[in-house]
CSV table of C-alpha atoms and ligand atoms in Angstrom, one decimal:
chain,number,residue,atom,x,y,z
A,25,MET,CA,-4.5,-49.1,-208.0
A,26,LYS,CA,-6.1,-50.1,-204.5
A,27,ARG,CA,-8.2,-46.2,-204.6
A,28,LYS,CA,-9.3,-47.6,-208.1
A,29,SER,CA,-10.6,-51.2,-207.2
A,30,LEU,CA,-12.7,-49.7,-205.3
A,31,ILE,CA,-14.2,-47.3,-207.5
A,32,SER,CA,-14.3,-49.6,-209.8
A,33,GLU,CA,-17.0,-51.9,-207.0
A,34,LYS,CA,-19.0,-49.1,-206.8
A,35,HIS,CA,-22.4,-49.9,-207.4
A,36,LEU,CA,-26.2,-48.7,-207.8
A,37,ASP,CA,-26.5,-49.6,-204.1
A,38,TYR,CA,-24.2,-46.1,-203.3
A,39,TYR,CA,-25.0,-44.1,-205.9
A,40,LYS,CA,-28.3,-44.7,-204.7
A,41,LEU,CA,-26.9,-44.0,-201.4
A,42,LEU,CA,-25.1,-40.8,-201.9
A,43,GLU,CA,-28.1,-39.6,-203.6
A,44,ALA,CA,-30.5,-40.3,-200.6
A,45,PHE,CA,-27.1,-38.0,-198.6
A,46,GLN,CA,-28.9,-34.9,-200.8
A,47,GLN,CA,-32.8,-35.4,-198.4
A,48,ASP,CA,-33.1,-34.3,-195.2
A,49,GLY,CA,-33.2,-37.6,-192.9
A,50,CYS,CA,-32.1,-41.0,-192.2
A,51,PRO,CA,-30.3,-42.0,-195.9
A,52,VAL,CA,-31.3,-45.6,-194.8
A,53,CYS,CA,-34.8,-45.0,-194.2
A,54,LEU,CA,-35.3,-43.2,-197.3
A,55,ARG,CA,-33.9,-45.6,-199.7
A,56,LEU,CA,-36.1,-47.9,-198.2
A,57,SER,CA,-39.1,-45.7,-198.7
A,58,LYS,CA,-37.9,-45.8,-202.3
A,59,VAL,CA,-37.3,-49.7,-202.7
A,60,VAL,CA,-41.6,-49.8,-201.4
A,61,LEU,CA,-42.2,-46.9,-203.6
A,62,ASP,CA,-40.8,-48.5,-206.9
A,63,TYR,CA,-42.0,-52.6,-205.4
A,64,LEU,CA,-45.8,-50.5,-205.8
A,65,ASP,CA,-45.0,-48.6,-208.3
A,66,MET,CA,-44.0,-52.2,-210.6
A,67,LEU,CA,-47.2,-54.0,-209.1
A,68,LEU,CA,-49.9,-51.2,-210.0
A,69,TYR,CA,-48.8,-50.9,-213.4
A,70,GLU,CA,-47.2,-53.4,-214.6
A,71,ASN,CA,-48.1,-57.4,-212.6
A,72,VAL,CA,-51.6,-57.0,-211.4
A,73,ASN,CA,-51.9,-60.1,-213.1
A,74,ASP,CA,-48.6,-61.2,-212.8
A,75,PRO,CA,-49.5,-65.0,-211.7
A,76,ASP,CA,-46.0,-65.5,-209.7
A,77,LEU,CA,-47.1,-62.5,-207.5
A,78,ARG,CA,-51.0,-63.3,-207.0
A,79,GLN,CA,-49.8,-66.8,-205.4
A,80,ARG,CA,-47.1,-65.3,-203.7
A,81,LEU,CA,-50.0,-62.9,-202.1
A,82,ARG,CA,-52.3,-65.8,-201.5
A,83,LEU,CA,-50.4,-67.2,-199.1
A,84,SER,CA,-49.1,-63.8,-197.7
A,85,LEU,CA,-53.0,-63.4,-197.8
A,86,GLY,CA,-52.3,-59.8,-199.1
A,87,PHE,CA,-49.9,-57.7,-197.4
A,88,CYS,CA,-48.9,-56.6,-193.8
A,89,GLN,CA,-51.3,-53.2,-192.6
A,90,ARG,CA,-47.9,-51.2,-192.7
A,91,HIS,CA,-47.3,-51.6,-196.3
A,92,ALA,CA,-51.3,-51.8,-196.8
A,93,GLU,CA,-51.2,-48.5,-195.9
A,94,ASN,CA,-48.6,-47.6,-198.4
A,95,LEU,CA,-50.9,-49.3,-201.4
A,96,LYS,CA,-53.8,-46.9,-200.1
A,97,GLU,CA,-51.7,-43.8,-200.5
A,98,PHE,CA,-50.9,-44.6,-204.0
A,99,GLY,CA,-55.0,-44.5,-204.4
A,100,ASP,CA,-54.9,-46.2,-207.5
A,101,GLY,CA,-58.3,-48.3,-206.5
A,102,LEU,CA,-58.6,-50.7,-209.5
A,103,GLY,CA,-55.3,-52.3,-209.2
A,104,ILE,CA,-55.5,-52.7,-205.5
A,105,ALA,CA,-60.0,-54.6,-206.4
A,106,ILE,CA,-58.3,-56.5,-208.5
A,107,ILE,CA,-55.6,-58.0,-206.7
A,108,TYR,CA,-57.3,-57.8,-203.6
A,109,GLU,CA,-60.4,-59.4,-205.0
A,110,ASP,CA,-58.5,-62.7,-206.3
A,111,LEU,CA,-57.7,-63.0,-202.3
A,112,LEU,CA,-61.3,-62.6,-201.3
A,113,ARG,CA,-62.7,-65.3,-204.0
A,114,MET,CA,-59.9,-67.4,-202.0
A,115,VAL,CA,-60.2,-66.9,-198.8
A,116,LYS,CA,-63.7,-67.5,-199.0
A,117,SER,CA,-63.4,-70.5,-200.5
A,118,LYS,CA,-61.1,-71.9,-197.7
A,119,MET,CA,-63.4,-70.6,-195.2
A,120,ALA,CA,-65.7,-72.2,-196.7
A,121,ARG,CA,-64.8,-75.7,-196.9
A,122,SER,CA,-63.2,-76.0,-193.8
A,123,TYR,CA,-64.5,-73.5,-191.5
A,124,LEU,CA,-61.6,-72.2,-189.9
A,125,PRO,CA,-60.3,-68.4,-190.5
A,126,LEU,CA,-57.3,-68.4,-192.9
A,127,THR,CA,-53.6,-67.6,-191.0
A,128,PRO,CA,-50.9,-66.3,-193.4
A,129,LYS,CA,-48.4,-68.9,-194.7
A,130,GLU,CA,-45.4,-65.9,-195.3
A,131,LYS,CA,-44.8,-62.7,-194.5
A,132,CYS,CA,-45.7,-60.3,-196.0
A,133,PRO,CA,-43.7,-59.7,-199.5
A,134,ILE,CA,-42.6,-56.0,-199.9
A,135,CYS,CA,-41.4,-56.6,-195.5
A,136,ALA,CA,-39.5,-59.6,-197.2
A,137,LEU,CA,-37.8,-57.2,-199.7
A,138,VAL,CA,-37.8,-54.4,-197.0
A,139,GLU,CA,-35.4,-56.9,-195.0
A,140,LYS,CA,-33.2,-57.9,-197.7
A,141,GLN,CA,-32.8,-54.9,-199.3
A,142,GLU,CA,-32.1,-53.3,-195.5
A,143,VAL,CA,-29.4,-55.9,-195.0
A,144,ASN,CA,-27.5,-54.6,-198.5
A,145,ILE,CA,-27.9,-51.4,-198.2
A,146,LEU,CA,-26.5,-51.3,-194.4
A,147,ASN,CA,-23.6,-53.4,-195.9
A,148,THR,CA,-23.0,-50.7,-198.3
A,149,PHE,CA,-23.0,-48.2,-196.1
A,150,VAL,CA,-20.4,-50.0,-193.5
A,151,ASN,CA,-17.8,-50.3,-196.9
A,152,PHE,CA,-18.2,-47.8,-198.0
A,153,LEU,CA,-17.2,-45.7,-195.2
A,154,PRO,CA,-13.8,-45.3,-194.5
A,155,ASP,CA,-14.4,-43.4,-198.7
A,156,GLU,CA,-13.4,-40.4,-198.8
A,157,GLU,CA,-16.1,-39.0,-201.5
A,158,PHE,CA,-18.7,-40.7,-198.9
A,159,ARG,CA,-17.8,-40.0,-196.0
A,160,GLN,CA,-17.6,-36.5,-196.9
A,161,SER,CA,-21.1,-36.7,-198.6
A,162,PHE,CA,-22.3,-38.4,-195.0
A,163,GLU,CA,-21.3,-35.5,-193.2
A,164,GLN,CA,-23.8,-33.1,-194.8
A,165,THR,CA,-26.5,-35.1,-194.0
A,166,SER,CA,-28.6,-35.1,-190.5
A,167,GLY,CA,-27.4,-38.9,-189.6
A,168,LEU,CA,-28.3,-42.0,-188.9
A,169,CYS,CA,-32.0,-42.9,-187.7
A,170,LEU,CA,-31.0,-44.2,-184.3
A,171,PRO,CA,-32.2,-48.0,-185.0
A,172,HIS,CA,-30.3,-47.9,-188.1
A,173,LEU,CA,-26.7,-46.5,-186.4
A,174,SER,CA,-27.5,-49.3,-183.7
A,175,ARG,CA,-27.2,-51.7,-186.7
A,176,VAL,CA,-24.7,-50.2,-187.9
A,177,PHE,CA,-22.5,-49.8,-185.6
A,178,ILE,CA,-22.8,-53.8,-184.6
A,179,LYS,CA,-21.0,-54.3,-188.9
A,180,ILE,CA,-18.1,-52.1,-188.6
A,181,LYS,CA,-14.9,-53.6,-186.6
A,182,ASP,CA,-12.8,-50.3,-187.3
A,183,GLU,CA,-12.6,-48.4,-184.3
A,184,ASP,CA,-11.5,-44.8,-186.0
A,185,ALA,CA,-14.7,-45.0,-188.1
A,186,ARG,CA,-16.7,-46.1,-184.9
A,187,LYS,CA,-15.3,-43.0,-183.4
A,188,PHE,CA,-16.3,-40.8,-186.1
A,189,LEU,CA,-20.2,-42.3,-186.3
A,190,ILE,CA,-20.6,-42.0,-182.8
A,191,THR,CA,-19.4,-38.2,-182.7
A,192,PHE,CA,-21.0,-37.1,-185.8
A,193,HIS,CA,-24.5,-38.3,-184.6
A,194,LEU,CA,-24.0,-37.0,-181.0
A,195,GLU,CA,-23.1,-33.6,-183.1
A,196,LYS,CA,-26.4,-34.4,-184.1
A,197,LEU,CA,-28.5,-34.9,-180.8
A,198,GLU,CA,-27.3,-32.6,-179.2
A,199,ILE,CA,-28.2,-29.7,-182.5
A,200,LEU,CA,-31.4,-32.1,-182.4
A,201,ASN,CA,-31.9,-31.4,-178.7
A,202,ASN,CA,-31.1,-27.6,-178.7
A,203,HIS,CA,-34.1,-26.9,-181.3
A,204,LEU,CA,-36.6,-29.3,-179.8
A,205,SER,CA,-35.7,-26.8,-176.3
A,206,GLU,CA,-37.1,-24.3,-178.0
A,207,PHE,CA,-39.8,-25.4,-179.5
A,208,ILE,CA,-40.8,-25.9,-175.7
A,209,ARG,CA,-40.3,-22.8,-174.4
A,210,LYS,CA,-41.3,-21.0,-177.0
A,211,HIS,CA,-44.9,-22.6,-176.6
A,212,ASP,CA,-44.3,-20.1,-172.9
A,213,TYR,CA,-47.1,-17.7,-172.9
A,214,ARG,CA,-44.3,-15.4,-172.3
A,215,PHE,CA,-42.2,-16.1,-174.9
A,216,LYS,CA,-44.9,-16.1,-177.2
A,217,ASP,CA,-43.0,-13.0,-179.3
A,218,GLU,CA,-40.4,-15.1,-180.3
A,219,LYS,CA,-40.7,-16.2,-183.6
A,220,MET,CA,-40.3,-20.2,-184.3
A,221,THR,CA,-37.6,-21.3,-186.4
A,222,LYS,CA,-38.0,-23.5,-189.1
A,223,GLU,CA,-35.8,-26.0,-187.6
A,224,GLU,CA,-37.2,-25.7,-184.2
A,225,SER,CA,-41.0,-26.5,-185.7
A,226,VAL,CA,-39.9,-29.0,-186.9
A,227,SER,CA,-38.4,-30.9,-184.1
A,228,TRP,CA,-41.1,-32.8,-182.6
A,229,GLN,CA,-41.3,-34.4,-186.3
A,230,LYS,CA,-37.5,-35.3,-186.2
A,231,VAL,CA,-37.1,-36.8,-183.1
A,232,LEU,CA,-39.9,-38.7,-183.8
A,233,HIS,CA,-38.1,-40.0,-187.1
A,234,LEU,CA,-34.6,-40.4,-185.0
A,235,PHE,CA,-35.7,-42.5,-182.5
A,236,ALA,CA,-38.4,-44.9,-185.0
A,237,GLY,CA,-36.8,-44.4,-188.3
A,238,GLU,CA,-39.3,-43.2,-190.9
A,239,ASN,CA,-41.8,-44.4,-193.7
A,240,LYS,CA,-42.2,-41.9,-196.7
A,241,SER,CA,-45.3,-41.2,-197.8
A,242,MET,CA,-46.8,-42.5,-200.4
A,243,LYS,CA,-48.3,-39.6,-201.3
A,244,ARG,CA,-47.1,-38.3,-204.9
B,301,ZN,ZN1,-33.2,-45.4,-190.5
B,302,ZN,ZN1,-45.2,-55.4,-195.0
């Protein structure tokens, strides 16, 4: 009975996490990159003229640097021009009246969305970690980035689950460490004839993502 009730509670976040487990990288970072991608898609293709969203962007003075870069990667110049022309007009008129520079009154709307979704995704991860199917599927991944591992860890009360997470990640860190050491060693001219493996050649990117998390490129 208990098992059945757990399964019936499996919602969209659960299945989306399982989907992220199939890809390369921290599954929480991957999910959040998808959240941003979906938002930008929605913004540029459906909501460019949405009055509520326009108002929201007037308060935040557009998007933060990181999300402005994501928006730029999308490459929809017209959508961006329409949204920001509106903001530019507002800034001009306010600045002309007050003779003061403008400061944002609210957080970047994508940052706000990501923060909210991040909490939901982390909670889903923690809730379903005892689920056998979920855990087995997670074990196929290269693990969480360090920031997400620590945020997940503090939410877990169960000692076994905590041990599992640390043991699992220590194994992954060991593997990455070996790839990195080989990457460095094979840069020595004495070993230059030894062929670099695929894992070794991307290990420097992996270690950056491990420490900082990953903002997956929006380029399609
Ligand atoms: Zn992450
Ligand atoms: Zn932002």
